[in-house]
C-alpha cells in the first residue's frame, strides 16, 4: 500500500457517503480523521474502518479537532446541519481547503435548489481566505463501500474559484477510484447539486438505483 | 431510407443547432419544416438540406406555418427571441408538442441561470394544454452536421411533466443518433440548462470543444 502523507478529515463523516469516501482513501494509504459532533460515534466509525482494512491509521475525533489536524477537510453533513457546522469551523479552516459535498435536494420531493449553492453558503460563512471546493455531491454512496480498490464508473464534477485547490481535490477523487473533472467556478456547483434531482428522477423512472453522470469529450489520460 | 410520417417543425431553425437536428432527422426519413421569422432564410436552409441529402421533403416556411403543419415543433431560437416567438405560436400550439431547446447561458459570461427555466417560461406563455418538453439544450451543435447516420457520443436529458410527450422526444433523439433519457419534470430542465455553463467551463479549462455529459447506470438496450 502506498503511504500518502496527506491527512484528510471527513467532517460529519459517520454517514454512508462519508464512510464510503473514508474507506476508499484509507485503502489508498491516506491518513483519515473521522469527525462528528458525537466523538464516540466518530471513534466507532474509525475503528470499523481500521478493522475492515487491517490498518490503525483512522481516528475518530470532534469535527473541530479533525479539521485542525487535517490538511484537507471534506464536509459531508446533511444540509440542516451545514450552517452550524461551518460556523463552528470558521476559525480553524482559515487558509485551508474545505470540500463541501452537501447537496440540498430533498429525496422525497426532489427539485433543483435555488442559488446560492451550499458551497457558496460555505464560502460566505467561512470568509474569503478559506479555499472552498464543491465536489462529491452526487457520488453514489452505496457503491463507494463496495469493491474497494476497483475504479467506480462515476465522475466527480469539481467546482472552485481556486484552481490549485480544485486540482488537489481532482487528485483525491482519482485516489478514491472516481474520475474528477474541473467544472468551473463555485457558482456552477448549484448545477451539480441540481443533478441529484435529475438522478433521483431517473432512478425512479427507470427502476434503477445508481443512475449517474459521466463526462465525455475530454481526455485526461496520461 | 425508412419513411417516417411524423412531420417535425424546427422553429428558428436556420441556426447551427436547428440545422444540425434537421439534417439528422431528414436523413432518418422524417419530413422537416424549417421555420424562421424570415421565410426566405428558411427556404434557403431547407434547400441546402434537400441538396445535401438528395431529397425534396424539407421545406422552408414562417414559424407559424411550420408549427401549424407539424405534429411536433422544436424551438431553437436564442433566448432574446424566445418570448416573442412563443407568444406568436400560442394559438397554433394548443394540444400539440413543443420541444424547447433554449439554453439561457451567455457564452461570454457563463453561469447557471435562475429558475424558472426557459421551458417553464414556455409553458407559462403557451398555457397548460400545450405539451411542453425540454430537450436538446446542450447537444454539441458542431457534431450534429457531421457523420450523418453515425451515432453521436452524447446524451439528451429530456424533461417534461407529460411523460408520453417526453417518450416521443426520446424517440426523436434516438432517430438523430443521440441517446435520450427521461430526466424528470419540466422544473429539472433548469439543471440541464445550467449544464451548458459547466460544459463551457470544461471546454475552456481542458482546451477542448465538445465536452459533454453521458448518463450511466441505466440500461435502455433492447
Short mmCIF file of C-alpha atoms in Angstrom, two decimals:
data_model
loop_
_atom_site.label_atom_id
_atom_site.label_comp_id
_atom_site.label_asym_id
_atom_site.label_seq_id
_atom_site.Cartn_x
_atom_site.Cartn_y
_atom_site.Cartn_z
CA UNK A 1 0.00 0.00 0.00
CA UNK A 2 1.35 3.42 -0.94
CA UNK A 3 1.99 5.69 2.03
CA UNK A 4 0.28 9.03 1.45
CA UNK A 5 1.08 11.74 3.91
CA UNK A 6 -1.93 13.92 3.18
CA UNK A 7 -4.22 13.91 6.20
CA UNK A 8 -7.91 14.05 5.29
CA UNK A 9 -10.66 14.97 7.74
CA UNK A 10 -14.17 13.80 6.93
CA UNK A 11 -16.48 16.05 8.92
CA UNK A 12 -19.90 14.70 9.73
CA UNK A 13 -18.18 11.61 8.43
CA UNK A 14 -20.20 8.84 10.08
CA UNK A 15 -22.89 8.73 7.36
CA UNK A 16 -22.93 6.48 4.30
CA UNK A 17 -21.22 8.97 1.99
CA UNK A 18 -18.50 9.99 4.45
CA UNK A 19 -17.78 6.41 5.43
CA UNK A 20 -17.54 5.32 1.80
CA UNK A 21 -15.08 8.07 0.91
CA UNK A 22 -13.09 7.41 4.12
CA UNK A 23 -12.80 3.71 3.30
CA UNK A 24 -11.56 4.38 -0.21
CA UNK A 25 -8.99 6.97 0.87
CA UNK A 26 -7.80 4.90 3.81
CA UNK A 27 -7.41 1.92 1.45
CA UNK A 28 -5.31 4.16 -0.83
CA UNK A 29 -2.97 4.97 2.07
CA UNK A 30 -4.23 8.36 3.25
CA UNK A 31 -4.49 9.11 6.96
CA UNK A 32 -8.18 9.54 7.75
CA UNK A 33 -9.71 11.52 10.60
CA UNK A 34 -13.43 10.95 11.02
CA UNK A 35 -15.11 13.98 12.58
CA UNK A 36 -18.50 14.07 14.24
CA UNK A 37 -20.43 16.18 16.72
CA UNK A 38 -20.52 12.95 18.73
CA UNK A 39 -16.90 11.90 19.25
CA UNK A 40 -17.88 8.40 20.37
CA UNK A 41 -19.73 7.82 17.08
CA UNK A 42 -16.66 9.04 15.16
CA UNK A 43 -14.43 6.62 17.10
CA UNK A 44 -16.71 3.68 16.30
CA UNK A 45 -16.67 4.61 12.59
CA UNK A 46 -12.88 4.92 12.57
CA UNK A 47 -12.50 1.57 14.37
CA UNK A 48 -14.78 -0.11 11.83
CA UNK A 49 -12.61 1.23 9.02
CA UNK A 50 -9.39 0.13 10.76
CA UNK A 51 -10.76 -3.36 11.32
CA UNK A 52 -12.13 -3.72 7.78
CA UNK A 53 -8.83 -2.69 6.20
CA UNK A 54 -6.43 -4.13 8.81
CA UNK A 55 -4.94 -0.70 9.47
CA UNK A 56 -4.57 1.57 12.51
CA UNK A 57 -4.40 4.98 10.90
CA UNK A 58 -8.06 6.05 11.01
CA UNK A 59 -9.11 8.04 14.10
CA UNK A 60 -12.38 9.43 15.39
CA UNK A 61 -12.45 12.99 16.72
CA UNK A 62 -14.70 16.01 17.13
CA UNK A 63 -15.27 17.90 13.87
CA UNK A 64 -13.13 20.78 15.13
CA UNK A 65 -10.22 18.61 16.20
CA UNK A 66 -10.29 16.60 12.97
CA UNK A 67 -10.31 19.81 10.89
CA UNK A 68 -7.47 21.28 12.98
CA UNK A 69 -5.17 18.30 12.37
CA UNK A 70 -6.02 17.77 8.68
CA UNK A 71 -4.70 19.39 5.52
CA UNK A 72 -7.98 18.93 3.68
CA UNK A 73 -11.45 18.66 5.22
CA UNK A 74 -14.48 17.14 3.47
CA UNK A 75 -17.84 18.26 4.81
CA UNK A 76 -20.47 15.53 4.41
CA UNK A 77 -23.19 16.71 6.80
CA UNK A 78 -26.85 16.94 5.85
CA UNK A 79 -27.98 20.42 4.87
CA UNK A 80 -29.85 21.10 8.13
CA UNK A 81 -26.52 20.75 9.98
CA UNK A 82 -24.50 22.63 7.35
CA UNK A 83 -24.70 26.20 8.67
CA UNK A 84 -23.88 25.41 12.30
CA UNK A 85 -21.05 23.06 11.36
CA UNK A 86 -19.43 25.76 9.25
CA UNK A 87 -19.78 28.45 11.92
CA UNK A 88 -18.03 26.14 14.39
CA UNK A 89 -15.19 25.54 11.89
CA UNK A 90 -14.63 29.10 10.72
CA UNK A 91 -11.50 29.92 12.74
CA UNK A 92 -9.91 26.52 12.26
CA UNK A 93 -10.34 26.48 8.49
CA UNK A 94 -8.63 29.80 7.66
CA UNK A 95 -6.15 29.23 4.80
CA UNK A 96 -7.12 25.57 4.45
CA UNK A 97 -9.15 23.60 1.92
CA UNK A 98 -12.79 22.81 2.71
CA UNK A 99 -14.51 20.45 0.29
CA UNK A 100 -18.28 20.81 0.52
CA UNK A 101 -20.15 17.66 -0.52
CA UNK A 102 -23.56 18.93 0.58
CA UNK A 103 -26.50 18.54 -1.77
CA UNK A 104 -29.66 20.32 -0.71
CA UNK A 105 -32.06 18.08 -2.60
CA UNK A 106 -34.95 16.53 -0.65
CA UNK A 107 -35.14 12.87 -1.72
CA UNK A 108 -38.90 12.80 -1.14
CA UNK A 109 -39.60 15.93 -3.17
CA UNK A 110 -36.63 16.36 -5.49
CA UNK A 111 -36.36 19.64 -7.33
CA UNK A 112 -33.38 21.77 -8.33
CA UNK A 113 -32.27 24.02 -5.47
CA UNK A 114 -32.04 27.79 -5.93
CA UNK A 115 -28.74 29.68 -5.83
CA UNK A 116 -26.63 30.23 -3.81
CA UNK A 117 -25.40 26.65 -3.67
CA UNK A 118 -24.27 25.00 -0.43
CA UNK A 119 -20.61 25.62 -1.27
CA UNK A 120 -21.25 29.33 -1.87
CA UNK A 121 -23.01 29.43 1.51
CA UNK A 122 -19.90 27.80 2.97
CA UNK A 123 -17.65 30.42 1.38
CA UNK A 124 -19.84 33.20 2.80
CA UNK A 125 -19.76 31.73 6.30
CA UNK A 126 -16.04 30.84 6.29
CA UNK A 127 -14.85 34.04 4.61
CA UNK A 128 -12.67 34.59 1.56
CA UNK A 129 -9.39 33.04 2.79
CA UNK A 130 -10.79 29.53 3.14
CA UNK A 131 -10.25 27.58 -0.09
CA UNK A 132 -13.72 26.18 -0.72
CA UNK A 133 -14.22 23.43 -3.28
CA UNK A 134 -17.54 21.77 -4.16
CA UNK A 135 -17.32 18.07 -5.01
CA UNK A 136 -18.74 14.60 -4.33
CA UNK A 137 -22.36 15.90 -4.03
CA UNK A 138 -23.83 13.07 -6.05
CA UNK A 139 -21.41 10.21 -5.80
CA UNK A 140 -23.44 7.00 -5.43
CA UNK A 141 -22.76 6.38 -1.73
CA UNK A 142 -23.79 2.72 -1.88
CA UNK A 143 -21.10 1.94 -4.42
CA UNK A 144 -18.21 3.56 -2.55
CA UNK A 145 -18.04 0.93 0.16
CA UNK A 146 -18.06 -1.99 -2.28
CA UNK A 147 -15.19 -3.38 -4.34
CA UNK A 148 -12.60 -1.15 -2.68
CA UNK A 149 -9.61 -0.70 -4.93
CA UNK A 150 -11.78 -1.05 -8.04
CA UNK A 151 -12.49 2.11 -10.03
CA UNK A 152 -16.11 3.28 -9.97
CA UNK A 153 -17.98 4.13 -13.15
CA UNK A 154 -18.82 7.63 -11.86
CA UNK A 155 -17.38 11.07 -12.43
CA UNK A 156 -16.97 13.91 -9.94
CA UNK A 157 -17.61 17.47 -11.09
CA UNK A 158 -15.27 19.70 -9.08
CA UNK A 159 -16.13 23.42 -8.83
CA UNK A 160 -13.99 26.08 -7.20
CA UNK A 161 -12.77 29.62 -7.66
CA UNK A 162 -9.34 28.28 -6.54
CA UNK A 163 -7.97 26.12 -9.32
CA UNK A 164 -4.97 24.63 -7.42
CA UNK A 165 -7.37 23.56 -4.65
CA UNK A 166 -9.71 22.06 -7.25
CA UNK A 167 -6.80 20.16 -8.77
CA UNK A 168 -5.86 18.70 -5.40
CA UNK A 169 -9.47 17.51 -5.00
CA UNK A 170 -9.44 16.02 -8.50
CA UNK A 171 -6.42 14.01 -7.32
CA UNK A 172 -8.37 12.86 -4.26
CA UNK A 173 -11.30 11.81 -6.45
CA UNK A 174 -8.92 9.73 -8.53
CA UNK A 175 -7.37 8.17 -5.42
CA UNK A 176 -10.90 7.06 -4.48
CA UNK A 177 -11.35 5.34 -7.86
CA UNK A 178 -13.50 8.11 -9.33
CA UNK A 179 -12.67 10.41 -12.20
CA UNK A 180 -12.55 14.10 -11.27
CA UNK A 181 -13.12 16.97 -13.69
CA UNK A 182 -12.77 20.68 -13.17
CA UNK A 183 -16.28 22.02 -13.79
CA UNK A 184 -15.80 25.76 -13.39
CA UNK A 185 -16.24 28.30 -10.61
CA UNK A 186 -18.05 27.67 -7.33
CA UNK A 187 -21.25 29.17 -8.72
CA UNK A 188 -21.52 26.18 -11.10
CA UNK A 189 -21.88 23.84 -8.12
CA UNK A 190 -25.56 24.76 -8.00
CA UNK A 191 -25.96 22.76 -11.22
CA UNK A 192 -24.08 19.82 -9.71
CA UNK A 193 -26.41 19.86 -6.71
CA UNK A 194 -29.36 20.02 -9.08
CA UNK A 195 -28.11 16.94 -10.91
CA UNK A 196 -29.04 15.00 -7.79
CA UNK A 197 -32.67 15.85 -8.55
CA UNK A 198 -32.28 14.56 -12.12
CA UNK A 199 -30.58 11.36 -10.95
CA UNK A 200 -33.40 10.70 -8.45
CA UNK A 201 -35.96 11.21 -11.26
CA UNK A 202 -34.01 8.80 -13.48
CA UNK A 203 -33.70 6.17 -10.76
CA UNK A 204 -37.48 6.29 -10.24
CA UNK A 205 -38.41 6.31 -13.92
CA UNK A 206 -36.05 3.54 -14.99
CA UNK A 207 -36.33 1.46 -11.81
CA UNK A 208 -32.60 1.59 -11.12
CA UNK A 209 -30.58 2.68 -8.09
CA UNK A 210 -27.35 4.17 -9.37
CA UNK A 211 -28.06 6.45 -12.32
CA UNK A 212 -25.07 8.72 -12.67
CA UNK A 213 -23.43 11.23 -14.93
CA UNK A 214 -20.24 10.71 -16.89
CA UNK A 215 -18.20 13.29 -18.75
CA UNK A 216 -17.18 12.67 -22.36
CA UNK A 217 -15.09 14.60 -24.84
CA UNK A 218 -12.16 15.25 -22.50
CA UNK A 219 -9.06 13.15 -22.47
CA UNK A 220 -7.41 13.13 -19.04
CA UNK A 221 -5.32 10.07 -19.73
CA UNK A 222 -1.57 10.16 -19.31
CA UNK B 1 -34.26 5.14 -46.02
CA UNK B 2 -37.17 4.44 -43.72
CA UNK B 3 -40.23 6.56 -44.44
CA UNK B 4 -41.30 8.31 -41.25
CA UNK B 5 -44.60 10.11 -41.39
CA UNK B 6 -44.03 12.31 -38.36
CA UNK B 7 -43.71 15.92 -39.53
CA UNK B 8 -41.24 17.93 -37.49
CA UNK B 9 -41.07 21.73 -37.48
CA UNK B 10 -37.81 23.33 -36.42
CA UNK B 11 -38.70 26.86 -35.40
CA UNK B 12 -35.95 29.44 -35.57
CA UNK B 13 -34.35 26.53 -37.39
CA UNK B 14 -31.76 28.30 -39.53
CA UNK B 15 -29.05 28.34 -36.82
CA UNK B 16 -26.36 25.74 -36.30
CA UNK B 17 -28.30 23.68 -33.78
CA UNK B 18 -31.57 23.70 -35.71
CA UNK B 19 -29.86 22.87 -39.00
CA UNK B 20 -27.92 20.02 -37.40
CA UNK B 21 -31.04 18.44 -35.91
CA UNK B 22 -32.95 18.99 -39.18
CA UNK B 23 -30.24 17.24 -41.20
CA UNK B 24 -30.20 14.24 -38.90
CA UNK B 25 -33.99 13.87 -38.84
CA UNK B 26 -34.31 14.41 -42.58
CA UNK B 27 -31.61 11.77 -43.11
CA UNK B 28 -33.65 9.41 -40.93
CA UNK B 29 -36.70 9.91 -43.16
CA UNK B 30 -38.74 12.48 -41.24
CA UNK B 31 -40.45 15.32 -43.09
CA UNK B 32 -38.78 18.54 -41.96
CA UNK B 33 -40.27 22.02 -41.96
CA UNK B 34 -37.73 24.73 -41.25
CA UNK B 35 -39.42 27.77 -39.68
CA UNK B 36 -38.00 31.27 -39.44
CA UNK B 37 -39.20 34.82 -38.96
CA UNK B 38 -37.61 35.35 -42.38
CA UNK B 39 -39.27 32.89 -44.75
CA UNK B 40 -36.60 33.36 -47.41
CA UNK B 41 -33.88 32.34 -44.98
CA UNK B 42 -35.91 29.24 -44.04
CA UNK B 43 -36.28 28.32 -47.73
CA UNK B 44 -32.53 28.59 -48.29
CA UNK B 45 -31.86 26.36 -45.26
CA UNK B 46 -34.37 23.77 -46.44
CA UNK B 47 -32.93 23.79 -49.97
CA UNK B 48 -29.42 23.25 -48.56
CA UNK B 49 -30.68 20.23 -46.62
CA UNK B 50 -32.51 18.84 -49.69
CA UNK B 51 -29.41 19.22 -51.86
CA UNK B 52 -27.06 17.75 -49.27
CA UNK B 53 -29.23 14.66 -48.76
CA UNK B 54 -30.63 14.31 -52.28
CA UNK B 55 -34.20 14.65 -51.02
CA UNK B 56 -37.12 17.03 -51.67
CA UNK B 57 -39.02 16.73 -48.42
CA UNK B 58 -37.57 19.67 -46.45
CA UNK B 59 -39.45 22.97 -46.77
CA UNK B 60 -38.90 26.50 -45.50
CA UNK B 61 -41.84 28.38 -44.00
CA UNK B 62 -42.73 31.02 -41.45
CA UNK B 63 -42.52 29.78 -37.87
CA UNK B 64 -46.32 29.90 -37.57
CA UNK B 65 -46.98 27.98 -40.78
CA UNK B 66 -44.34 25.36 -39.95
CA UNK B 67 -45.83 24.84 -36.49
CA UNK B 68 -49.35 24.65 -37.94
CA UNK B 69 -48.44 21.83 -40.34
CA UNK B 70 -46.21 19.84 -37.95
CA UNK B 71 -47.02 17.26 -35.32
CA UNK B 72 -44.03 18.21 -33.19
CA UNK B 73 -42.26 21.60 -33.10
CA UNK B 74 -38.72 22.13 -31.84
CA UNK B 75 -37.94 25.68 -30.75
CA UNK B 76 -34.26 26.52 -31.31
CA UNK B 77 -34.30 30.33 -31.10
CA UNK B 78 -31.87 32.33 -28.97
CA UNK B 79 -33.29 33.39 -25.64
CA UNK B 80 -33.80 37.04 -26.62
CA UNK B 81 -36.26 35.84 -29.30
CA UNK B 82 -37.86 33.18 -27.08
CA UNK B 83 -40.72 35.15 -25.52
CA UNK B 84 -41.99 36.78 -28.73
CA UNK B 85 -41.72 33.54 -30.71
CA UNK B 86 -43.85 31.73 -28.13
CA UNK B 87 -46.49 34.46 -27.98
CA UNK B 88 -46.82 34.25 -31.77
CA UNK B 89 -47.23 30.45 -31.56
CA UNK B 90 -49.68 30.23 -28.65
CA UNK B 91 -52.90 29.61 -30.60
CA UNK B 92 -51.28 27.28 -33.12
CA UNK B 93 -49.63 25.05 -30.50
CA UNK B 94 -52.71 24.20 -28.41
CA UNK B 95 -52.80 20.43 -27.81
CA UNK B 96 -49.52 19.89 -29.65
CA UNK B 97 -45.94 19.11 -28.54
CA UNK B 98 -43.45 21.98 -28.23
CA UNK B 99 -39.87 20.94 -27.57
CA UNK B 100 -37.90 23.82 -26.09
CA UNK B 101 -34.16 23.61 -26.79
CA UNK B 102 -33.38 27.06 -25.43
CA UNK B 103 -30.45 27.45 -23.07
CA UNK B 104 -30.16 30.86 -21.44
CA UNK B 105 -26.43 30.68 -20.79
CA UNK B 106 -24.30 33.58 -22.06
CA UNK B 107 -21.23 32.02 -23.69
CA UNK B 108 -19.09 35.02 -22.75
CA UNK B 109 -20.12 35.02 -19.09
CA UNK B 110 -21.38 31.52 -18.38
CA UNK B 111 -23.18 30.99 -15.12
CA UNK B 112 -26.12 28.81 -14.14
CA UNK B 113 -29.42 30.53 -14.93
CA UNK B 114 -32.04 31.06 -12.22
CA UNK B 115 -35.42 29.33 -12.25
CA UNK B 116 -37.83 29.33 -13.97
CA UNK B 117 -36.11 27.60 -16.88
CA UNK B 118 -36.84 28.50 -20.49
CA UNK B 119 -39.20 25.56 -20.88
CA UNK B 120 -41.21 26.61 -17.82
CA UNK B 121 -41.43 30.10 -19.31
CA UNK B 122 -42.71 28.45 -22.49
CA UNK B 123 -45.35 26.52 -20.56
CA UNK B 124 -46.49 29.74 -18.84
CA UNK B 125 -46.78 31.61 -22.14
CA UNK B 126 -48.40 28.76 -24.08
CA UNK B 127 -50.78 27.66 -21.32
CA UNK B 128 -51.39 24.26 -19.75
CA UNK B 129 -52.76 22.38 -22.78
CA UNK B 130 -49.56 22.65 -24.81
CA UNK B 131 -47.35 19.62 -24.20
CA UNK B 132 -44.01 21.27 -23.41
CA UNK B 133 -40.84 19.16 -23.36
CA UNK B 134 -37.33 20.47 -22.65
CA UNK B 135 -34.56 18.77 -24.61
CA UNK B 136 -31.51 19.28 -26.83
CA UNK B 137 -30.31 22.36 -24.85
CA UNK B 138 -26.70 21.29 -24.84
CA UNK B 139 -26.25 19.00 -27.78
CA UNK B 140 -22.87 19.79 -29.40
CA UNK B 141 -24.21 21.60 -32.48
CA UNK B 142 -20.96 21.23 -34.43
CA UNK B 143 -21.12 17.45 -34.24
CA UNK B 144 -24.71 17.11 -35.46
CA UNK B 145 -23.94 18.07 -39.06
CA UNK B 146 -21.00 15.68 -39.36
CA UNK B 147 -21.04 11.93 -39.98
CA UNK B 148 -24.78 11.83 -40.54
CA UNK B 149 -26.11 8.37 -39.88
CA UNK B 150 -23.42 7.73 -37.27
CA UNK B 151 -24.47 7.76 -33.63
CA UNK B 152 -23.10 10.65 -31.56
CA UNK B 153 -21.41 10.08 -28.21
CA UNK B 154 -23.83 12.46 -26.47
CA UNK B 155 -26.91 12.02 -24.34
CA UNK B 156 -30.06 14.13 -24.26
CA UNK B 157 -31.75 14.77 -20.92
CA UNK B 158 -35.47 15.06 -21.62
CA UNK B 159 -37.64 16.83 -19.03
CA UNK B 160 -41.42 17.13 -19.12
CA UNK B 161 -44.49 16.91 -16.94
CA UNK B 162 -46.05 14.91 -19.82
CA UNK B 163 -44.35 11.51 -19.92
CA UNK B 164 -45.84 10.29 -23.23
CA UNK B 165 -44.63 13.51 -24.90
CA UNK B 166 -41.19 13.02 -23.32
CA UNK B 167 -41.10 9.46 -24.64
CA UNK B 168 -41.87 10.66 -28.16
CA UNK B 169 -38.98 13.13 -27.88
CA UNK B 170 -36.67 10.39 -26.58
CA UNK B 171 -37.53 8.51 -29.79
CA UNK B 172 -36.65 11.59 -31.84
CA UNK B 173 -33.31 11.91 -30.02
CA UNK B 174 -32.57 8.32 -30.89
CA UNK B 175 -33.54 8.85 -34.53
CA UNK B 176 -30.93 11.66 -34.58
CA UNK B 177 -28.23 9.28 -33.33
CA UNK B 178 -28.32 10.54 -29.75
CA UNK B 179 -29.41 8.69 -26.65
CA UNK B 180 -32.40 10.21 -24.87
CA UNK B 181 -33.18 9.78 -21.19
CA UNK B 182 -36.20 10.88 -19.20
CA UNK B 183 -34.76 13.28 -16.63
CA UNK B 184 -37.83 14.22 -14.61
CA UNK B 185 -40.37 17.06 -14.58
CA UNK B 186 -40.00 20.31 -16.50
CA UNK B 187 -38.60 22.03 -13.41
CA UNK B 188 -35.46 19.86 -13.73
CA UNK B 189 -34.67 21.45 -17.10
CA UNK B 190 -33.10 24.35 -15.23
CA UNK B 191 -30.29 21.97 -14.28
CA UNK B 192 -29.92 20.86 -17.89
CA UNK B 193 -29.64 24.49 -19.00
CA UNK B 194 -27.07 25.03 -16.26
CA UNK B 195 -25.01 22.12 -17.54
CA UNK B 196 -24.22 24.31 -20.53
CA UNK B 197 -22.32 26.58 -18.16
CA UNK B 198 -20.36 23.60 -16.81
CA UNK B 199 -19.58 22.33 -20.31
CA UNK B 200 -18.30 25.78 -21.36
CA UNK B 201 -16.06 25.85 -18.26
CA UNK B 202 -14.75 22.38 -19.09
CA UNK B 203 -14.08 23.24 -22.73
CA UNK B 204 -12.05 26.27 -21.62
CA UNK B 205 -10.15 24.50 -18.84
CA UNK B 206 -9.26 21.40 -20.83
CA UNK B 207 -8.79 23.14 -24.19
CA UNK B 208 -11.42 21.00 -25.91
CA UNK B 209 -14.54 21.88 -27.91
CA UNK B 210 -17.07 19.16 -27.26
CA UNK B 211 -17.15 18.33 -23.56
CA UNK B 212 -20.45 16.62 -22.93
CA UNK B 213 -22.40 14.64 -20.39
CA UNK B 214 -23.27 10.97 -20.60
CA UNK B 215 -25.65 9.00 -18.44
CA UNK B 216 -24.52 5.75 -16.84
CA UNK B 217 -26.26 3.16 -14.70
CA UNK B 218 -29.36 2.82 -16.89
CA UNK B 219 -29.79 0.09 -19.44
CA UNK B 220 -32.02 1.23 -22.31
CA UNK B 221 -30.92 -1.55 -24.64
CA UNK B 222 -33.43 -3.89 -26.20
#
